[in-house]
Coordinates of C-alpha atoms and ligand atoms in Angstrom, one line a residue:
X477 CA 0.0 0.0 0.0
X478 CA 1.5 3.5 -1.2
X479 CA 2.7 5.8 2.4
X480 CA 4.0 9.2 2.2
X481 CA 7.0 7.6 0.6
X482 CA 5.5 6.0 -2.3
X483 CA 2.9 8.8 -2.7
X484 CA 6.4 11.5 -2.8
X485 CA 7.5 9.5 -5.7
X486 CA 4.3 9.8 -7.8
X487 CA 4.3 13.1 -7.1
X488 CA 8.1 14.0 -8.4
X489 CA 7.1 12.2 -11.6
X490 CA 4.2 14.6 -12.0
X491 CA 6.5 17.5 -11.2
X492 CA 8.8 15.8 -13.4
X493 CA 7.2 14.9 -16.6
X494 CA 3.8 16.7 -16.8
X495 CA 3.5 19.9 -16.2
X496 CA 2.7 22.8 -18.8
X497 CA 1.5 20.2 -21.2
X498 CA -1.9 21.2 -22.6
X499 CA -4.9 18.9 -21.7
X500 CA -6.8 17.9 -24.6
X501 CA -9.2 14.9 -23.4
X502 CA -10.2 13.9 -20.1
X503 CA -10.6 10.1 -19.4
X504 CA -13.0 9.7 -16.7
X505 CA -14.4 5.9 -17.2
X506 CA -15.5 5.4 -13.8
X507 CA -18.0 7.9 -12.2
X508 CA -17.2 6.5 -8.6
X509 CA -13.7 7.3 -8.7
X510 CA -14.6 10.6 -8.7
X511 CA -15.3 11.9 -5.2
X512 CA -16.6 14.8 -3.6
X513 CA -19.2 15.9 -6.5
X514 CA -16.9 15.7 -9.1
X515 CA -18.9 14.2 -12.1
X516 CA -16.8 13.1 -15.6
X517 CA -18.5 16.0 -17.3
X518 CA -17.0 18.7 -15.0
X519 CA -13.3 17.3 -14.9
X520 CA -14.0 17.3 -18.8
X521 CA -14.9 21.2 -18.0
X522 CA -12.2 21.8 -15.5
X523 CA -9.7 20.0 -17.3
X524 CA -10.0 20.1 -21.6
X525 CA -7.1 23.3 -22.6
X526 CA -5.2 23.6 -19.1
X527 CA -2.0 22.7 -18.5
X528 CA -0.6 21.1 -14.8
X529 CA 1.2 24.0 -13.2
X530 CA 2.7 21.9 -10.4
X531 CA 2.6 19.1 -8.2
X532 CA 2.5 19.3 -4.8
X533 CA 1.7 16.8 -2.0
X534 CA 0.1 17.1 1.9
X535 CA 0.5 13.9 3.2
X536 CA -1.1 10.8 0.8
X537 CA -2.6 13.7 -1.2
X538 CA -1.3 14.6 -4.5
X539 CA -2.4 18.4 -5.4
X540 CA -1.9 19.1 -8.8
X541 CA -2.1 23.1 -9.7
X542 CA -4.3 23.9 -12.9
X543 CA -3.3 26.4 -14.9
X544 CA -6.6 28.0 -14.6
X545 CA -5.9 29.0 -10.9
X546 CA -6.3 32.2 -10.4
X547 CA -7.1 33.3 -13.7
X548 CA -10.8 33.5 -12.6
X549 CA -11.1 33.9 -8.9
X550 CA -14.3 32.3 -8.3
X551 CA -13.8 29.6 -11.1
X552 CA -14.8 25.7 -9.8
X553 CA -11.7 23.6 -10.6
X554 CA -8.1 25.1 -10.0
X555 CA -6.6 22.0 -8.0
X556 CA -6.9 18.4 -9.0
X557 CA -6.5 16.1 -6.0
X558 CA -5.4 12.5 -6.4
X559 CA -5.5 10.0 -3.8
X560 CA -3.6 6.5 -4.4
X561 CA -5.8 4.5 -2.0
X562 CA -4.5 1.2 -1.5
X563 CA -2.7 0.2 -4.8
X564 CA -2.5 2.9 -7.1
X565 CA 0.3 4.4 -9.4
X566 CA 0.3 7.4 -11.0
X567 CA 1.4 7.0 -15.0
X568 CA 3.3 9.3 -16.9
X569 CA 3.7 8.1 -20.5
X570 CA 5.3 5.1 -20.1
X571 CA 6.7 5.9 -16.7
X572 CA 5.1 4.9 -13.5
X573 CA 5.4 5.3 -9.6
X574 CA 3.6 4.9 -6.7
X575 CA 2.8 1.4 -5.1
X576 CA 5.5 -0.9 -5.0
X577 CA 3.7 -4.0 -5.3
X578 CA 5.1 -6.0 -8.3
X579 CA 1.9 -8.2 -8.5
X580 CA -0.4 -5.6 -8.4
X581 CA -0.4 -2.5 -10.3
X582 CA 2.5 -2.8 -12.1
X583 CA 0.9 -4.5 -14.5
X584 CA -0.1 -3.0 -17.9
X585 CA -3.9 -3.7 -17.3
X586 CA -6.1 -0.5 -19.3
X587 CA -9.1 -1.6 -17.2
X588 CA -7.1 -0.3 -14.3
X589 CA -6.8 3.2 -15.4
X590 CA -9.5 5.0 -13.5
X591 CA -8.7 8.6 -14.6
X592 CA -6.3 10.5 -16.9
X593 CA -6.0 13.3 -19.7
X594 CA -3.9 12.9 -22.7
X595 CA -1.5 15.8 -23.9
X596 CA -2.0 18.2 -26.8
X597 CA 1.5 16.3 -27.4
X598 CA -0.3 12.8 -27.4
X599 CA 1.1 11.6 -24.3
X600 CA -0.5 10.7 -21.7
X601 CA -1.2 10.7 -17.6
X602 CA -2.8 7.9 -15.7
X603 CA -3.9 7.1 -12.3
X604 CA -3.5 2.5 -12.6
X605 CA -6.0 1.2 -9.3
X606 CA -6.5 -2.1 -9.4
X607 CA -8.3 -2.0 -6.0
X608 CA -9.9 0.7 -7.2
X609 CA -10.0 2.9 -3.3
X610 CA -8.3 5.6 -4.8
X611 CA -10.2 8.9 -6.0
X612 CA -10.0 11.9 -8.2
X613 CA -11.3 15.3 -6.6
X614 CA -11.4 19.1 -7.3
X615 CA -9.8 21.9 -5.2
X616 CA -9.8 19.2 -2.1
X617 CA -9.8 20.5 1.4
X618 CA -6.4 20.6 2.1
X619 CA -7.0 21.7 6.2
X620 CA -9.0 18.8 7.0
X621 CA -5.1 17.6 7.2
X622 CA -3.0 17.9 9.7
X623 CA 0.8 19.2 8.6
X624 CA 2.6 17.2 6.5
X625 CA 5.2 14.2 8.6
X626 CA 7.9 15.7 6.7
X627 CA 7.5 19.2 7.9
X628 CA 6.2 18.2 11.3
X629 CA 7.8 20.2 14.1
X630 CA 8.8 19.1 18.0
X631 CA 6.0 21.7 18.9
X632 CA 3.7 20.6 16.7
X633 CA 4.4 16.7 18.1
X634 CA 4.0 18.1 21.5
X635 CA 0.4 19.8 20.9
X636 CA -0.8 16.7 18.9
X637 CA 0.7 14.2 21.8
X638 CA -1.0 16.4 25.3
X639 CA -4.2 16.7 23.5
X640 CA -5.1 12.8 23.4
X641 CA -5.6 10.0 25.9
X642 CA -6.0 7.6 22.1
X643 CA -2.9 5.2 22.0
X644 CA 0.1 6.8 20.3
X645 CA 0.2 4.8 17.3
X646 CA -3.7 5.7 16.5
X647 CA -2.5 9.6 17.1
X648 CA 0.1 9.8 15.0
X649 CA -1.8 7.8 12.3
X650 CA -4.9 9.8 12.6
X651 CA -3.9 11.7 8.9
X652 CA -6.5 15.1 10.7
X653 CA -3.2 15.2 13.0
X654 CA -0.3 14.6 10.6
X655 CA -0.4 13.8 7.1
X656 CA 1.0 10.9 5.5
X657 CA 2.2 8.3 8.1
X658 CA 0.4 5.2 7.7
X659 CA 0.9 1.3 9.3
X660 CA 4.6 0.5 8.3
X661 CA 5.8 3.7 8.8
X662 CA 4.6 4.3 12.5
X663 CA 5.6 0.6 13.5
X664 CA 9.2 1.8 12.2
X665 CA 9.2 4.8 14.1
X666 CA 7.6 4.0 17.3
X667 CA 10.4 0.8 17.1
X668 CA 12.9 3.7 16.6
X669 CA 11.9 5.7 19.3
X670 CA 11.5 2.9 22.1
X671 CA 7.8 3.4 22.6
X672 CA 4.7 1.3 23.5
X673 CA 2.6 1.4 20.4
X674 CA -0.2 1.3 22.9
X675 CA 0.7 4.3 25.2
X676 CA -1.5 6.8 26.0
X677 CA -0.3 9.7 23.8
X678 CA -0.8 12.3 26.5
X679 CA 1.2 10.1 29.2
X680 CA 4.6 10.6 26.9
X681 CA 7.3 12.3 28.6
X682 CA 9.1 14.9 27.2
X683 CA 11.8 12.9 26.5
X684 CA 10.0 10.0 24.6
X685 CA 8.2 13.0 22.0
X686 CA 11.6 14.5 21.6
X687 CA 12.6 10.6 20.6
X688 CA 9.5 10.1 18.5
X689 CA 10.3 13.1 16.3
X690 CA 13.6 12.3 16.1
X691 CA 12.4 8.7 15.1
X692 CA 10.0 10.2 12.0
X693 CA 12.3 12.1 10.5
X694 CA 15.0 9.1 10.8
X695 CA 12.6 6.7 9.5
X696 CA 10.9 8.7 6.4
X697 CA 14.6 10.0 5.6
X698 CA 16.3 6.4 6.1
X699 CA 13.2 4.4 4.5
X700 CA 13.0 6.9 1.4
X701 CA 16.5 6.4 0.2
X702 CA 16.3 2.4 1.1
X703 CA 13.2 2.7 -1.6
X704 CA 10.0 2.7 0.4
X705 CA 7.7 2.1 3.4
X706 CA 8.3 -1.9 3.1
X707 CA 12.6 -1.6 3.8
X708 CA 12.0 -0.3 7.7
X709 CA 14.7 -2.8 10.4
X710 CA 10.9 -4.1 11.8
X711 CA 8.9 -3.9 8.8
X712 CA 11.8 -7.0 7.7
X713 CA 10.9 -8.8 11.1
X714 CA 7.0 -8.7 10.7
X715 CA 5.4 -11.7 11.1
X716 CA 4.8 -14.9 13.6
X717 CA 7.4 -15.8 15.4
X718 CA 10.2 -13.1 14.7
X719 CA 12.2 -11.2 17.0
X720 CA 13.5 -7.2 17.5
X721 CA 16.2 -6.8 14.8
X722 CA 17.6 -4.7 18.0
X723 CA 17.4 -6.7 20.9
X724 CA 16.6 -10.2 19.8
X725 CA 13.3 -10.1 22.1
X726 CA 10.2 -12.1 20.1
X727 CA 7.9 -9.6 18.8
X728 CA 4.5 -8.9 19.9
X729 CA 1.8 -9.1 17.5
X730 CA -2.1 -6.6 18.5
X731 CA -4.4 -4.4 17.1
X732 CA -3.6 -1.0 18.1
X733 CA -5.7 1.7 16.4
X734 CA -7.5 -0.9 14.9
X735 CA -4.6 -2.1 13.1
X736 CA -2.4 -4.8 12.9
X737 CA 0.7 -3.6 15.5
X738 CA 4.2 -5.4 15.7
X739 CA 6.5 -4.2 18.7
X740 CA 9.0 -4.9 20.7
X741 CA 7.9 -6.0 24.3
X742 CA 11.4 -5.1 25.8
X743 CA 12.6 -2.0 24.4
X744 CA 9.3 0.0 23.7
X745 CA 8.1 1.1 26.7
Ligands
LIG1216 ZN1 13.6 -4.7 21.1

């Protein structure tokens, strides 16, 4: 499943490879990709003679700029938001990023492509789904986000931890808090960081959200250059009967925040 990690990559290809290329046909095959309102004939509206004036991201959400922004104030449609869900990639051409998984939507399946334009230049940009829970908006609303885990701040950590009783992990995964960490990545970083997956976020000493922080930026700095959310120390260790790459202690398997939780029993406290 694409994290802040995968999602990053998809969104450097856009940035890369499609921007200020003129739109000249909107696919929009399946009406319930499109979220939020959005209907195939206004993306056809929105879209048909812009161009893609950047690409940024707020977590798992990819923002593409229109080239309309701006140009009339009050105009429906400046920002196209794409979300990857569980197994999408984003398609550039004949480039692609975004999921990792080799067995699912890396393969060349049309059926898959749930939404894209084609280029006055005839190429082309796809978002693949083959679990089809990603979705196409317009001008999404960015707030309902918390900041982005890459440009989280100690101070913002410590608001986010004092305000909930919730267990950590659920708090820092909650995307309304911050952006863009998902399972893997806050198994790796509470691993990192020597904390209880289950701890009551408010109950954290200064200490351990000085550690955590410390831990996300480690693990989204370390993890991105190994190649994604799957190459985390613990994420290598998941599964029955495994033990803490650290400390050799056999790893406890729970839900926490109503997902599936590994952790170390001796060092996370
Ligand atoms: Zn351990």
């Amino acid at each position: 499943m694409p994290e802040i990690l995968e999602v990053e990559t998809a969104r450097a290809l856009l940035d890369a490879r499609a921007l200020d290329r003129e739109i000249t046909k909107v696919h929009a095959p399946d009406a319930w990709f499109l979220k939020r309102g959005l209907t195939p004939r206004a993306a056809r509206a929105a879209l048909t003679g812009q161009s893609f004036t950047h690409a940024r991201r707020r977590g798992k959400l990819i923002l593409v700029d229109l080239s309309s922004a701006g140009s009339v104030p009050e105009r429906p449609g400046s920002v196209l938001g794409l979300h990857l869900g569980m197994s999408g990639r984003v398609l550039v051409d004949d480039e692609a990023a975004g999921d990792p998984l080799l067995d699912a939507s890396n393969q060349a399946d049309p059926a898959w492509h749930r939404f894209g334009v084609t280029f006055a230049d005839g190429g082309t940009m796809f978002l693949r789904d083959p679990r089809r829970l990603g979705a196409v908006e317009l001008d999404p609303d960015e707030d309902r986000l918390g900041p982005d885990a890459f440009d989280l701040t100690l101070a913002q950590l410590r608001a986010i931890c004092a305000k909930s009783r919730a267990p950590i992990k659920a708090v820092i995964m909650d995307q309304s808090r911050i952006a863009g960490l998902g399972n893997l990545l806050c198994d790796e970083a509470l691993w990192r960081a020597g904390i209880d997956p289950a701890r009551p976020a408010h109950e954290l000493a200064d200490d351990a959200v000085k550690r955590l922080h410390r831990a996300i930026r480690d693990t989204l700095r370390i993890l991105g250059k190994r190649g994604g959310s799957h190459t985390g120390d613990l994420t290598s260790a998941r599964g029955p009967g495994l033990h803490c790459p650290k400390d050799g202690a056999p790893l406890q398997r729970r839900t926490v925040g109503g997902r599936t939780t590994y952790s170390c029993p001796v060092h996370q406290r």
